[in-house]
Amino acid sequence: MNLILLGAPGSGKGTQAKVLAQKFKLAHISTGDLFREEIAKKTALGEKVGGYVTSGKLVPDGVVTEVLTAKLATLKDGFLLDGFPRTLDQAMALDQFLHKGGKKIAAVVYLNLSEDEVVKRLGARRNCSSCGELYNMVSKPPRSAQMCDKCGGRLVQREDDKEATIKKRMMVFRDLTEPLVSYYKTNEHFIEVDAAQAPEQVTETIGTELGSVGAPPAA
Ligand code: AMP
């Protein structure tokens, strides 16, 4: 099974992607994580995309699509896309790639969240600099203010979660990514979920809906 997870930054895509990928045994492909790894390792690709990622702009379609399709070509089993596609051109490039390989998207899951809530959530988001565990200082605070509950690593705020960049990312989402909702509503099995619910409830709703579009049972 192949899934696409759509939603504004801060709608819970990363959290849901991790849980769903584990439940349904899918490879979790996050283009944002791929880019952040390349930036941290200071590779040529990292240098190329660094400015876009830290300022909240989208990396050009050609670059993202090349990275993404190269990654997908290495996979044998199902995958879950988190953060891709983000523009209509990317969606069409993905369609073409899947069509060539005789693959299909089983469902597109859209995590719907109001803009006010997005801004609140992103400002409170932290992640562990060591193991990557995600926290939210309001809805999922760590036991100790700056330390990861799991590994004791230092908690940090993503450069692009700072206030000015959040506004930029929301604008980008509204202009470029939201049109994908209409695109997929008419093309694929489309599952819309109220992302303001508790994360466990969101996961449960998605699981139930996936069952009704014929997904294999969760592990
Ligand atoms: P994310 O972790 O998904 O919020 O992505 C972080 C940043 O990586 C975005 O703000 C963009 O700069 C870049 N990025 C990730 N995925 C894409 C994509 N599909 N298209 C263009 N830029 C992307």
Coordinates of C-alpha atoms and ligand atoms in Angstrom, one line a residue:
M1 CA 0.0 0.0 0.0
N2 CA 1.2 3.5 -0.8
L3 CA -0.1 6.6 1.0
I4 CA 0.2 10.4 0.7
L5 CA -0.2 12.5 3.9
L6 CA -1.2 16.1 3.2
G7 CA -1.5 18.9 5.6
A8 CA -0.2 22.3 6.6
P9 CA 3.0 22.5 8.5
G10 CA 2.2 21.7 12.1
S11 CA -0.9 19.7 11.3
G12 CA 0.7 16.6 12.8
K13 CA 2.0 15.0 9.5
G14 CA 5.3 14.0 11.1
T15 CA 3.7 12.4 14.1
Q16 CA 1.0 10.6 12.2
A17 CA 3.5 9.5 9.5
K18 CA 5.7 7.7 12.1
V19 CA 2.8 5.9 13.7
L20 CA 1.1 4.9 10.4
A21 CA 4.3 3.8 8.8
Q22 CA 4.9 1.5 11.8
K23 CA 1.3 0.2 11.9
F24 CA 1.1 -0.6 8.2
K25 CA 4.8 -1.5 7.7
L26 CA 5.4 1.3 5.2
A27 CA 8.6 3.2 4.4
H28 CA 8.2 6.7 5.8
I29 CA 9.6 9.2 3.3
S30 CA 9.8 12.7 4.5
T31 CA 11.3 15.1 2.0
G32 CA 11.8 17.7 4.8
D33 CA 13.8 15.1 6.9
L34 CA 15.8 14.1 3.8
F35 CA 16.8 17.7 3.3
R36 CA 17.6 18.4 6.9
E37 CA 19.9 15.3 7.0
E38 CA 21.7 16.6 3.9
I39 CA 22.0 20.0 5.4
A40 CA 23.4 18.6 8.6
K41 CA 25.9 16.5 6.7
K42 CA 26.9 19.5 4.6
T43 CA 26.6 17.6 1.3
A44 CA 26.3 19.3 -2.1
L45 CA 22.5 18.7 -2.0
G46 CA 22.4 20.2 1.5
E47 CA 24.2 23.3 0.3
K48 CA 21.8 23.6 -2.6
V49 CA 18.6 23.4 -0.5
G50 CA 19.8 24.9 2.8
G51 CA 18.7 28.5 2.0
Y52 CA 15.2 27.4 0.9
V53 CA 14.6 25.2 4.0
T54 CA 15.7 27.7 6.7
S55 CA 13.7 30.5 5.1
G56 CA 10.5 28.5 4.7
K57 CA 10.5 28.6 0.9
L58 CA 9.9 25.6 -1.3
V59 CA 12.9 23.8 -2.8
P60 CA 12.4 24.0 -6.6
D61 CA 10.2 21.2 -8.0
G62 CA 12.9 19.7 -10.2
V63 CA 15.3 19.2 -7.3
V64 CA 12.7 17.7 -4.9
T65 CA 11.2 15.5 -7.6
E66 CA 14.6 14.1 -8.5
V67 CA 15.5 13.3 -4.9
L68 CA 12.1 11.8 -4.2
T69 CA 11.9 9.6 -7.2
A70 CA 15.5 8.4 -6.7
K71 CA 14.4 7.4 -3.2
L72 CA 11.2 5.7 -4.3
A73 CA 13.1 3.7 -7.0
T74 CA 15.0 2.0 -4.2
L75 CA 11.9 0.7 -2.4
K76 CA 10.3 -2.7 -2.9
D77 CA 7.3 -2.4 -0.6
G78 CA 4.8 0.2 0.3
F79 CA 5.6 3.8 1.3
L80 CA 4.0 6.8 3.0
L81 CA 4.9 10.2 1.7
D82 CA 5.1 13.0 4.2
G83 CA 5.7 16.5 2.8
F84 CA 5.6 15.5 -0.8
P85 CA 3.9 16.5 -3.1
R86 CA 3.6 20.1 -2.2
T87 CA 2.8 21.6 -5.6
L88 CA 0.6 20.5 -8.5
D89 CA 3.8 20.0 -10.7
Q90 CA 5.2 17.7 -8.0
A91 CA 1.9 15.8 -7.9
M92 CA 1.9 15.3 -11.7
A93 CA 5.5 14.2 -11.7
L94 CA 4.7 11.7 -9.0
D95 CA 1.7 10.4 -11.0
Q96 CA 4.0 9.9 -14.0
F97 CA 6.6 8.1 -12.0
L98 CA 4.1 5.8 -10.4
H99 CA 2.3 5.1 -13.7
K100 CA 5.6 4.1 -15.3
G101 CA 6.4 1.7 -12.5
G102 CA 2.8 0.3 -12.5
K103 CA 2.3 1.6 -8.9
K104 CA -0.7 3.3 -7.4
I105 CA -1.6 5.5 -4.4
A106 CA -4.1 3.7 -2.2
A107 CA -5.3 6.8 -0.4
V108 CA -4.5 10.5 0.2
V109 CA -4.9 11.5 3.9
Y110 CA -5.5 15.2 4.5
L111 CA -5.0 16.5 8.0
N112 CA -7.2 19.6 8.1
L113 CA -6.3 22.2 10.7
S114 CA -7.2 25.9 11.0
E115 CA -4.5 28.5 10.4
D116 CA -4.7 29.9 14.0
E117 CA -4.1 26.4 15.4
V118 CA -1.2 25.9 13.0
V119 CA 0.6 29.0 14.2
K120 CA 0.0 28.1 17.9
R121 CA 1.3 24.6 17.4
L122 CA 4.4 25.4 15.4
G123 CA 5.6 28.0 17.8
A124 CA 5.4 25.4 20.6
R125 CA 7.1 22.6 18.6
R126 CA 10.5 21.2 19.7
N127 CA 12.4 18.1 18.7
C128 CA 15.3 16.2 20.2
S129 CA 18.6 17.1 18.6
S130 CA 19.8 13.5 19.2
C131 CA 17.0 11.0 18.5
G132 CA 14.5 13.2 16.7
E133 CA 11.6 12.6 19.1
L134 CA 8.9 15.3 18.6
Y135 CA 7.4 17.4 21.5
N136 CA 5.0 20.2 21.8
M137 CA 5.4 22.5 24.8
V138 CA 1.6 22.8 25.1
S139 CA 0.1 19.5 24.0
K140 CA 2.9 17.0 24.5
P141 CA 5.5 18.6 26.8
P142 CA 8.7 16.8 27.9
R143 CA 9.0 15.9 31.6
S144 CA 12.0 18.3 31.9
A145 CA 11.9 21.6 30.0
Q146 CA 14.8 21.2 27.6
M147 CA 15.6 17.5 27.7
C148 CA 14.3 14.5 25.7
D149 CA 12.3 12.0 27.8
K150 CA 13.6 9.1 25.7
C151 CA 17.3 9.7 25.4
G152 CA 18.2 12.8 27.5
G153 CA 19.2 14.7 24.3
R154 CA 18.8 18.5 24.0
L155 CA 15.5 19.8 22.7
V156 CA 15.7 22.4 19.9
Q157 CA 13.4 24.5 17.9
R158 CA 13.6 24.1 14.1
E159 CA 15.0 27.2 12.5
D160 CA 11.9 27.4 10.2
D161 CA 9.5 27.1 13.2
K162 CA 10.5 30.7 14.3
E163 CA 7.6 33.2 14.0
A164 CA 8.5 35.1 10.8
T165 CA 9.2 31.9 8.9
I166 CA 6.0 30.2 10.1
K167 CA 4.0 33.0 8.4
K168 CA 5.9 32.5 5.2
R169 CA 5.4 28.7 5.3
M170 CA 1.6 29.2 5.8
M171 CA 1.5 31.5 2.8
V172 CA 3.3 29.0 0.7
F173 CA 0.9 26.3 1.9
R174 CA -2.1 28.3 1.0
D175 CA -0.9 29.3 -2.4
L176 CA 0.9 26.2 -3.6
T177 CA -0.1 23.1 -1.5
E178 CA -3.8 23.7 -0.8
P179 CA -4.7 23.4 -4.5
L180 CA -3.6 19.7 -4.1
V181 CA -6.6 19.1 -1.9
S182 CA -8.9 19.7 -4.8
Y183 CA -6.6 17.8 -7.1
Y184 CA -6.7 14.7 -5.0
K185 CA -10.3 15.0 -3.9
T186 CA -11.3 14.1 -7.4
N187 CA -8.5 11.7 -8.3
E188 CA -7.9 9.4 -5.5
H189 CA -9.3 7.8 -2.4
F190 CA -9.4 11.0 -0.3
I191 CA -9.6 10.8 3.5
E192 CA -10.1 14.2 5.3
V193 CA -9.5 14.2 9.1
D194 CA -10.0 16.9 11.7
A195 CA -6.4 17.4 12.8
A196 CA -7.5 19.4 15.9
Q197 CA -8.4 16.1 17.6
A198 CA -5.9 14.3 19.9
P199 CA -3.1 12.6 17.9
E200 CA -4.4 9.1 19.0
Q201 CA -7.9 10.0 17.8
V202 CA -6.5 11.2 14.5
T203 CA -4.6 7.9 14.1
E204 CA -7.7 5.9 14.9
T205 CA -9.9 7.8 12.4
I206 CA -7.3 7.3 9.7
G207 CA -7.0 3.6 10.5
T208 CA -10.8 3.1 10.3
E209 CA -11.0 5.1 7.0
L210 CA -8.1 3.2 5.5
G211 CA -9.9 -0.1 6.3
S212 CA -12.9 1.1 4.3
V213 CA -10.8 1.8 1.2
G214 CA -9.4 -1.8 1.4
A215 CA -6.1 -1.3 3.2
P216 CA -4.5 -4.4 4.7
P217 CA -5.1 -4.6 8.4
A218 CA -2.7 -2.8 10.7
A219 CA 0.1 -4.7 12.4
Ligands
AMP1 P1 8.8 19.8 6.3 O1 9.6 19.2 7.3 O2 7.9 18.9 5.5 O3 7.9 20.9 6.9 O4 9.8 20.5 5.2 C1 10.7 21.5 5.6 C2 11.1 22.3 4.4 O5 11.8 21.5 3.4 C3 10.1 23.0 3.6 O6 9.7 24.3 4.2 C4 10.7 23.2 2.3 O7 11.7 24.3 2.3 C5 11.5 21.9 2.1 N1 10.6 20.9 1.5 C6 10.2 19.7 2.0 N2 9.4 19.0 1.2 C7 9.3 19.8 0.0 C8 8.7 19.6 -1.2 N3 7.9 18.6 -1.5 N4 8.8 20.6 -2.1 C9 9.6 21.7 -1.9 N5 10.2 21.9 -0.7 C10 10.1 21.0 0.3

